Short mmCIF file of N, CA and C in Angstrom, two decimals:
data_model
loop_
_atom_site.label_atom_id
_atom_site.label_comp_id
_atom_site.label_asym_id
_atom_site.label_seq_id
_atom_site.Cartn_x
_atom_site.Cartn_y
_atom_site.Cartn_z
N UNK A 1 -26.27 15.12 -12.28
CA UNK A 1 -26.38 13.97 -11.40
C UNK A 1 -25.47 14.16 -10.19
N UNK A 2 -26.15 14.01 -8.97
CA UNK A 2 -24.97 14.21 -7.71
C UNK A 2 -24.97 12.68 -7.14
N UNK A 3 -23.69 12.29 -6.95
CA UNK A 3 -23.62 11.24 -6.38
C UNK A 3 -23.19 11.32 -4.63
N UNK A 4 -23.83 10.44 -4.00
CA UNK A 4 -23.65 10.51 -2.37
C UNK A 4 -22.56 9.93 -2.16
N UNK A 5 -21.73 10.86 -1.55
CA UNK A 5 -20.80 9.94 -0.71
C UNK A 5 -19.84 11.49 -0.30
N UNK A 6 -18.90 11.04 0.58
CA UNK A 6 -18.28 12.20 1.24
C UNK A 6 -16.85 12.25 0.46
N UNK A 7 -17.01 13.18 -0.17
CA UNK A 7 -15.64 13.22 -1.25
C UNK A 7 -14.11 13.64 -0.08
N UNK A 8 -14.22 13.73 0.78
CA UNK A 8 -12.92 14.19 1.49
C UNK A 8 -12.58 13.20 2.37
N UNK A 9 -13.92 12.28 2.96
CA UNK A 9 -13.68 11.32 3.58
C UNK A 9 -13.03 10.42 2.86
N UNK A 10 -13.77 9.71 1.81
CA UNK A 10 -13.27 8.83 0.84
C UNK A 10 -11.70 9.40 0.68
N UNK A 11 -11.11 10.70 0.00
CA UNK A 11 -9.86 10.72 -0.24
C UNK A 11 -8.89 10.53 0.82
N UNK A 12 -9.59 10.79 2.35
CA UNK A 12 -8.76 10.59 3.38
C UNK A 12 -8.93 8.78 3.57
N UNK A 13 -9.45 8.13 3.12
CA UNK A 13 -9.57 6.70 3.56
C UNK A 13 -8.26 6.24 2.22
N UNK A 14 -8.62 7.00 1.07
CA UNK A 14 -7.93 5.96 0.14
C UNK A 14 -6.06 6.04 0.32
N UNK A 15 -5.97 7.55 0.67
CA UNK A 15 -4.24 7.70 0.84
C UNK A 15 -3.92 7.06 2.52
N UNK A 16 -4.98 7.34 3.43
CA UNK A 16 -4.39 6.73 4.33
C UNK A 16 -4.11 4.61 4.07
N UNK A 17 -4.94 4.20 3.01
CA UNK A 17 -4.79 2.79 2.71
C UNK A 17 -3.44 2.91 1.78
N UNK A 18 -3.37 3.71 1.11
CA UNK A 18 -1.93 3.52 0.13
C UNK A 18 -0.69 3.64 0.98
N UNK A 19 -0.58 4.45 2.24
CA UNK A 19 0.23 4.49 2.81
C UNK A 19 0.76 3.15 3.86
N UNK A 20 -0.85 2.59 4.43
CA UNK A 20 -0.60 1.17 4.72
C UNK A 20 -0.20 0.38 4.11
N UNK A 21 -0.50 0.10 2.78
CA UNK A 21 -0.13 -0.35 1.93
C UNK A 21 1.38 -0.32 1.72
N UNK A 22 2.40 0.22 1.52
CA UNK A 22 3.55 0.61 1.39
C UNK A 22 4.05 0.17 3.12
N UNK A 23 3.45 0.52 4.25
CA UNK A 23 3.94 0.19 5.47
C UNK A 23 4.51 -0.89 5.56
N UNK A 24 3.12 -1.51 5.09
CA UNK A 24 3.08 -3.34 4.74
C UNK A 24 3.77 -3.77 4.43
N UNK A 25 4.31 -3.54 3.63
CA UNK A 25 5.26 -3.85 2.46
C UNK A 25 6.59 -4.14 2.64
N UNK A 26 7.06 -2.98 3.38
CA UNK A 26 8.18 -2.45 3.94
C UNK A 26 8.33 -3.80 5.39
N UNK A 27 7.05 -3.61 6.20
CA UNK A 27 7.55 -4.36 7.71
C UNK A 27 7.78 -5.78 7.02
N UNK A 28 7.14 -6.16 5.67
CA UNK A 28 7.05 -7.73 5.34
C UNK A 28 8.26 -7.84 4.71
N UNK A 29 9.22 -7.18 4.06
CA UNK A 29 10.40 -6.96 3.50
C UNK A 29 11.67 -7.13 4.84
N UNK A 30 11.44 -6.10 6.26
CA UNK A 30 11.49 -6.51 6.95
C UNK A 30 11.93 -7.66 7.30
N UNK A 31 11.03 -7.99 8.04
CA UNK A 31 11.01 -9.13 8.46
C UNK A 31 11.44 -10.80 7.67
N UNK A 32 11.82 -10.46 6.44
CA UNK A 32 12.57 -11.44 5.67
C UNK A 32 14.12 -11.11 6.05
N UNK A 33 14.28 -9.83 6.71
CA UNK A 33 15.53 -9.47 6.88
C UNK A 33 16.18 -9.19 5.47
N UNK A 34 15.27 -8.53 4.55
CA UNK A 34 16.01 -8.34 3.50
C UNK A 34 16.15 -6.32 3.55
N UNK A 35 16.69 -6.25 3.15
CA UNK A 35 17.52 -4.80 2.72
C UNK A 35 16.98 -3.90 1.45
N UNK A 36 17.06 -2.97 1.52
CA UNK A 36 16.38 -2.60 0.46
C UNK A 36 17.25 -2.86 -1.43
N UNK A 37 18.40 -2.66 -1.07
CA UNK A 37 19.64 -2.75 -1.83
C UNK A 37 19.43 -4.82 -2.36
N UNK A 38 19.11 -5.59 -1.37
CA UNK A 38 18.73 -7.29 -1.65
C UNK A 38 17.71 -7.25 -2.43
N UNK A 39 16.65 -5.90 -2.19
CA UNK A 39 15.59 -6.43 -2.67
C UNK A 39 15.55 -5.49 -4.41
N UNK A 40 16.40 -4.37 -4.54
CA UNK A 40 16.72 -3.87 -5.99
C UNK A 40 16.90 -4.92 -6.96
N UNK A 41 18.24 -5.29 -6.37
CA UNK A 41 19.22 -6.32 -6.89
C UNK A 41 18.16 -7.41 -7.50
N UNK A 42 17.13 -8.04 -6.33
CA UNK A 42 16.36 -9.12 -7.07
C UNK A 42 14.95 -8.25 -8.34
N UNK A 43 14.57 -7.13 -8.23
CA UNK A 43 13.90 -6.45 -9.01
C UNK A 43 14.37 -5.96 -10.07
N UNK A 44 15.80 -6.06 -10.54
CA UNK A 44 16.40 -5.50 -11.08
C UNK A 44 16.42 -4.08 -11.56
N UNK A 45 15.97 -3.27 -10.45
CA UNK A 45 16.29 -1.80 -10.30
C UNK A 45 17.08 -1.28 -9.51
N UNK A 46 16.94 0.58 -9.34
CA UNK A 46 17.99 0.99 -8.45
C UNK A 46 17.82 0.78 -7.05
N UNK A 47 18.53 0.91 -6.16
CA UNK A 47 18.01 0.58 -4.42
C UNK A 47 17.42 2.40 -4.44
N UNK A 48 18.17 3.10 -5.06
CA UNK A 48 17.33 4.96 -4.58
C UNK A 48 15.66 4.59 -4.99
N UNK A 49 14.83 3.52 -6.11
CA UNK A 49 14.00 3.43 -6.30
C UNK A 49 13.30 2.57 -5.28
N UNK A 50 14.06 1.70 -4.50
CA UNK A 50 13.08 1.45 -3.46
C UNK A 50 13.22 2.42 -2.20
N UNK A 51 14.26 2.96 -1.87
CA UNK A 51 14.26 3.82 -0.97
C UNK A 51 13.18 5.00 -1.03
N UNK A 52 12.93 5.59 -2.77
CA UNK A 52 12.10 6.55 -3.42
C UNK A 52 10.20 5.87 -2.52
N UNK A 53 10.35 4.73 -3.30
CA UNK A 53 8.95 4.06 -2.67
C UNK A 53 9.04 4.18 -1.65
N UNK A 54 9.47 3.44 -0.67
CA UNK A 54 9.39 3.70 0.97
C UNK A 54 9.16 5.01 1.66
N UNK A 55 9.80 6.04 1.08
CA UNK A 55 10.03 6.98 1.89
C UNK A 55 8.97 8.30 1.37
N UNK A 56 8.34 7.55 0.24
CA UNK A 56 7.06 8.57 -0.27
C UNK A 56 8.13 9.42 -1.06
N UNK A 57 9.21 9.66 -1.15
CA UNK A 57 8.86 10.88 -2.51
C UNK A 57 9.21 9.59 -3.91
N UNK A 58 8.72 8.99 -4.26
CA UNK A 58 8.02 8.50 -5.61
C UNK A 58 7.08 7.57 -5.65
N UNK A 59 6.12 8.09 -6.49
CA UNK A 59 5.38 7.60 -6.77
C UNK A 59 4.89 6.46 -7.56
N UNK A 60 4.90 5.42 -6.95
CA UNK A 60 5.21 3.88 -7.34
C UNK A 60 3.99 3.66 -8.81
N UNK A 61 4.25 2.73 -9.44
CA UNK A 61 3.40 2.38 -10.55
C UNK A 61 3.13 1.18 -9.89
N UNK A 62 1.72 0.73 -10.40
CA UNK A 62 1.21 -0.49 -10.04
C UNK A 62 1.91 -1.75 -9.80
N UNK A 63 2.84 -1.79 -11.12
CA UNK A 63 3.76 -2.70 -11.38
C UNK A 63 4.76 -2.77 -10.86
N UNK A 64 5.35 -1.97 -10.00
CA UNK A 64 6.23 -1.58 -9.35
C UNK A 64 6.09 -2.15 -7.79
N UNK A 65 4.82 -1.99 -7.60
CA UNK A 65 4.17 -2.11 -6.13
C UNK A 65 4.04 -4.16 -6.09
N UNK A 66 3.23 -3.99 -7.23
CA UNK A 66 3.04 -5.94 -7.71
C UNK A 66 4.56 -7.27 -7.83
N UNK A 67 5.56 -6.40 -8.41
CA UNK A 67 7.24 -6.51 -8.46
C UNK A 67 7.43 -6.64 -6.38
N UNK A 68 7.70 -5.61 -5.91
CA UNK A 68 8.29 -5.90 -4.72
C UNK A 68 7.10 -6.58 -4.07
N UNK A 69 6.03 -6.82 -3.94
CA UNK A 69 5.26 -7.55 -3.29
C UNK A 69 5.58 -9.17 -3.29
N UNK A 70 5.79 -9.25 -4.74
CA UNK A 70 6.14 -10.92 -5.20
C UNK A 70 7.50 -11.35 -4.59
N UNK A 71 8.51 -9.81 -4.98
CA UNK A 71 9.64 -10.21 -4.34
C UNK A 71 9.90 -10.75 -2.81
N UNK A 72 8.86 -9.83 -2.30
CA UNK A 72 9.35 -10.26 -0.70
C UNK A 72 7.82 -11.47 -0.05
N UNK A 73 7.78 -11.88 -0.87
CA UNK A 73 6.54 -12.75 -0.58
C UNK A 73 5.33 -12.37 -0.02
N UNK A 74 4.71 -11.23 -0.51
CA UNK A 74 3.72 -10.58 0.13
C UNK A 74 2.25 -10.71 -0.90
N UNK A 75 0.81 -10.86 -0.11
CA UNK A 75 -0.16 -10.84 -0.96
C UNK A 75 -0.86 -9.74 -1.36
N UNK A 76 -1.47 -9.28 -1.88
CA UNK A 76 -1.94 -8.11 -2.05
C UNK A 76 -3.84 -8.23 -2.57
N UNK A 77 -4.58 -7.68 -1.36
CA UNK A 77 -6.00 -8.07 -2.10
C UNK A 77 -6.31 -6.50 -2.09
N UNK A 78 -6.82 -6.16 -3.24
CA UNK A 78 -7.57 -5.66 -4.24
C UNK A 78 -9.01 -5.51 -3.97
N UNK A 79 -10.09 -4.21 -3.05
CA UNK A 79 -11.12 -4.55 -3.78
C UNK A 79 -12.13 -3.14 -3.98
N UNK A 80 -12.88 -3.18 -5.31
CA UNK A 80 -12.97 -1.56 -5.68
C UNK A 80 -14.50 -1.89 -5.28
N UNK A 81 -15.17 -0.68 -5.26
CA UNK A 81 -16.94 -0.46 -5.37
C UNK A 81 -17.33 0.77 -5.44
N UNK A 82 -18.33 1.11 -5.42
CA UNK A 82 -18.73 2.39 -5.47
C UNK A 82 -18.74 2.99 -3.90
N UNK A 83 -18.25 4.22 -3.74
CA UNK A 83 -18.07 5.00 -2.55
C UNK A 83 -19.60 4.80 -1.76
N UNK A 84 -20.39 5.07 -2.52
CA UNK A 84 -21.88 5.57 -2.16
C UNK A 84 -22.53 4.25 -1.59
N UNK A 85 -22.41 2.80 -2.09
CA UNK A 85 -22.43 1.71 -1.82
C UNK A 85 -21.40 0.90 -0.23
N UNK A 86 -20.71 1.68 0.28
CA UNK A 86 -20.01 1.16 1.10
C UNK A 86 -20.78 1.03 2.60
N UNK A 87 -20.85 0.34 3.12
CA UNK A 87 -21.21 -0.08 4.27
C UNK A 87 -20.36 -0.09 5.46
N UNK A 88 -19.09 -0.52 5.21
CA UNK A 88 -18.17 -0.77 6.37
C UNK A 88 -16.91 -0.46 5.83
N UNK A 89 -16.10 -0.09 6.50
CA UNK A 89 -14.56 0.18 5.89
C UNK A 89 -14.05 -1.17 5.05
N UNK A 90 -13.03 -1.28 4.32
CA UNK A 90 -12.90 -2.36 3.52
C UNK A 90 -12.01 -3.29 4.47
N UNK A 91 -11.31 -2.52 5.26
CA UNK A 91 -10.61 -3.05 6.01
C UNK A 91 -10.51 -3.20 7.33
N UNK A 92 -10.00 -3.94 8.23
CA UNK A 92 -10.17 -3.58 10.06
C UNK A 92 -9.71 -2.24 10.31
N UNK A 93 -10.43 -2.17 11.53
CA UNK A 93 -10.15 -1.11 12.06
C UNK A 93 -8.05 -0.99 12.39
N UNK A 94 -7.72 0.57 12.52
CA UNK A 94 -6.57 -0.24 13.49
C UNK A 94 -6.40 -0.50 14.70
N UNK A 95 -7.73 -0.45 15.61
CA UNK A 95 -7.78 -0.10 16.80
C UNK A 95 -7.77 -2.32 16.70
N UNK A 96 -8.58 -2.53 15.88
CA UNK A 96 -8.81 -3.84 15.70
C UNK A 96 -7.63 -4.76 15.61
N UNK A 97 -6.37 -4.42 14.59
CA UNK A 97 -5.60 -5.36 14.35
C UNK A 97 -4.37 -4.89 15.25
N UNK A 98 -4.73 -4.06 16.22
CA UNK A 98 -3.45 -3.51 16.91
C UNK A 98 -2.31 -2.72 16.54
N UNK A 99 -2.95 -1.80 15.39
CA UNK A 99 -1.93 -1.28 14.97
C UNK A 99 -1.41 0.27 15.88
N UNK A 100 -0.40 0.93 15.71
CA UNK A 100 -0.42 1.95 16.34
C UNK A 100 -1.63 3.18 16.21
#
């Protein structure tokens, strides 16, 4: 069975979203003016583990990602389908939301 869809595209869409994802995260942490070391302290982990997340060398667990999201008041939507089924990116463009 071959399924349609562009296997390199898709992997380049999904890490470039995980990395937004984490951007996100970070500018919304930010902008609470909280610290990474404020925001351990309230997760009750190490600050090298949020520094680890931020800075890409570790690789966050779901729960991990769901933890600092709640912490710094951030929402997180979720949505899966089949590659082959996609119509439009899941998300705006960034030319759209003004991102760099």
């Amino acid at each position: 069975m071959v399924i349609a869809y562009d296997y390199e595209k898709l992997a380049y869409e999904l890490y470039r979203q995980s990395d937004n994802l984490i951007e996100d995260l970070i500018s919304i942490r930010q902008s609470r003016n909280m610290s990474p070391k404020e925001l351990a302290e309230k997760m009750n982990i190490q600050e090298e583990t949020i520094l680890g997340l931020e800075n890409g060398s570790l690789d966050p667990t779901w729960h991990l990602l769901v933890d600092y999201a709640l912490e710094v008041g951030a929402s997180l939507h979720i949505r899966t389908g089949k590659a082959e089924e996609e119509t439009k990116p899941p998300y705006p463009s960034e030319e759209h939301i003004g991102r760099r």
